XYZ file of C-alpha atoms in Angstrom:
173
model
C 41.806 -43.341 70.744
C 44.197 -45.356 68.587
C 42.955 -47.369 65.623
C 44.630 -49.952 63.403
C 43.386 -52.789 61.196
C 45.904 -55.210 62.739
C 45.205 -56.749 66.138
C 48.922 -57.593 66.699
C 49.803 -53.943 65.976
C 47.203 -52.806 68.498
C 48.605 -55.213 71.107
C 52.122 -53.890 70.502
C 50.997 -50.255 70.724
C 48.995 -50.964 73.866
C 52.025 -52.551 75.550
C 54.082 -49.408 74.849
C 51.500 -46.814 75.901
C 49.843 -45.748 79.103
C 46.265 -46.488 80.069
C 44.969 -43.108 78.897
C 44.713 -44.378 75.304
C 41.842 -46.576 74.192
C 42.854 -48.897 71.351
C 40.544 -50.489 68.811
C 40.804 -52.591 65.690
C 39.007 -51.178 62.689
C 39.012 -50.310 59.021
C 40.101 -46.748 58.160
C 37.444 -46.713 55.431
C 34.671 -47.376 57.990
C 35.930 -46.112 61.335
C 33.797 -47.753 64.051
C 33.542 -44.609 66.180
C 30.697 -42.201 66.816
C 30.475 -39.297 64.316
C 31.335 -35.764 65.473
C 33.197 -37.066 68.544
C 36.786 -35.891 68.195
C 38.469 -32.493 68.021
C 40.919 -33.879 65.498
C 42.273 -36.949 63.773
C 45.751 -37.923 62.638
C 46.198 -40.510 59.900
C 49.854 -41.484 59.738
C 51.464 -44.253 57.683
C 48.194 -45.483 56.208
C 47.557 -44.058 52.738
C 50.469 -45.868 51.082
C 48.790 -49.198 51.948
C 45.378 -48.271 50.505
C 44.074 -48.652 46.962
C 42.882 -45.054 47.217
C 42.437 -42.503 49.987
C 38.814 -41.525 49.373
C 37.225 -43.771 51.991
C 39.800 -42.847 54.610
C 39.289 -39.103 54.113
C 35.518 -39.485 54.279
C 35.682 -41.654 57.399
C 38.104 -39.328 59.201
C 36.003 -36.280 58.335
C 32.878 -37.896 59.803
C 34.388 -38.552 63.236
C 35.608 -35.015 63.914
C 33.521 -32.246 65.392
C 32.757 -29.069 63.477
C 35.825 -26.868 63.860
C 38.065 -29.938 64.180
C 41.092 -30.831 62.071
C 42.165 -33.840 60.014
C 45.876 -34.455 59.401
C 46.866 -37.015 56.770
C 50.379 -37.945 55.740
C 51.233 -39.476 52.387
C 54.218 -40.459 50.296
C 54.861 -37.796 47.662
C 54.460 -39.099 44.112
C 56.293 -36.063 42.670
C 59.502 -36.643 44.648
C 62.422 -37.231 42.283
C 63.851 -40.209 44.234
C 60.409 -41.891 44.148
C 60.051 -41.250 40.442
C 63.491 -42.794 39.854
C 62.629 -45.793 42.034
C 59.351 -46.406 40.222
C 61.090 -46.122 36.856
C 63.779 -48.600 37.941
C 61.180 -51.050 39.268
C 59.308 -50.935 35.956
C 62.488 -51.521 33.960
C 63.467 -54.454 36.197
C 59.875 -55.764 36.111
C 59.557 -55.522 39.911
C 56.226 -54.684 41.515
C 55.715 -51.254 43.019
C 55.421 -51.976 46.730
C 53.895 -48.745 48.032
C 51.317 -46.307 46.741
C 52.455 -42.737 46.310
C 49.940 -39.943 46.628
C 49.495 -36.799 44.607
C 49.137 -33.787 46.897
C 46.552 -32.165 44.634
C 44.399 -35.310 44.445
C 44.405 -35.718 48.226
C 43.541 -32.027 48.659
C 40.614 -32.485 46.240
C 39.360 -35.486 48.239
C 39.527 -33.444 51.437
C 37.604 -30.557 49.841
C 35.032 -32.979 48.403
C 34.311 -34.222 51.946
C 33.865 -30.683 53.221
C 37.255 -29.883 54.703
C 38.499 -26.324 54.229
C 41.638 -24.280 54.924
C 43.799 -27.106 53.593
C 47.477 -26.604 54.360
C 50.457 -28.608 53.164
C 53.553 -29.385 55.199
C 56.434 -30.883 53.243
C 58.414 -33.637 54.974
C 61.974 -33.624 53.672
C 62.890 -37.150 54.724
C 65.564 -38.599 52.489
C 65.663 -42.291 51.567
C 67.844 -44.426 53.849
C 70.657 -44.682 51.321
C 70.903 -40.852 51.323
C 70.538 -40.390 55.079
C 73.993 -38.859 55.484
C 72.613 -35.782 53.660
C 69.510 -35.467 55.871
C 71.005 -32.550 57.798
C 70.968 -30.442 54.626
C 67.201 -30.685 54.166
C 66.676 -29.725 57.820
C 68.599 -26.448 57.703
C 66.877 -23.108 58.181
C 67.512 -22.256 54.513
C 65.913 -25.515 53.354
C 62.865 -24.914 55.570
C 62.491 -21.470 54.034
C 62.632 -23.032 50.557
C 59.967 -25.690 51.368
C 57.670 -22.956 52.643
C 58.226 -20.270 49.983
C 59.025 -22.250 46.823
C 56.589 -25.192 46.837
C 57.930 -26.790 43.645
C 61.108 -27.713 45.531
C 59.020 -29.405 48.211
C 57.256 -31.371 45.515
C 60.502 -32.458 43.875
C 62.645 -33.144 46.932
C 60.399 -34.100 49.859
C 59.734 -37.770 50.544
C 56.311 -37.151 52.034
C 53.832 -34.468 53.018
C 51.106 -33.843 55.544
C 47.845 -32.195 54.593
C 45.699 -30.564 57.245
C 42.081 -29.655 56.665
C 39.493 -28.087 58.931
C 35.904 -29.172 59.228
C 33.862 -25.970 59.116
C 31.541 -25.031 61.952
C 27.974 -26.164 61.298
C 25.563 -23.311 60.606
C 23.707 -24.211 63.804
C 26.898 -23.864 65.880
C 28.277 -20.717 64.238
């Protein structure tokens, strides 16, 4: 099942996909799908457009079955290029056009809604103007660094994905 708040986006996605996907228009904060229906949920490219991620996390958690997983991506508010961009926008009196997420805050929201075993995956995607250096952040050495020295992921990765598991209900354990 694919969900988006925009009917034109749903029409575009539907035209590019096969018939095995059911598409629906809906609000991420109140997903119009039956609770405990899905083995997992992926929320990609959404959080930066929200005022906060609390409703989305709660809604995603409700639709997955016990034992299922929720994956949420977000723009990293600790990334040095983002910090520089935000600083520049403030100096130039330009509005901040996207919302950046704090990995710890999103993890706390996931825990609050009952998700456990929360894992982070750093996404070292450089801004477009630095794309010629993208190969560096995709090397084996860089991947080792993101995994073993998390502060570098925080400072240098454009985005992250958090994955949380909905525990098995006591009745199903």
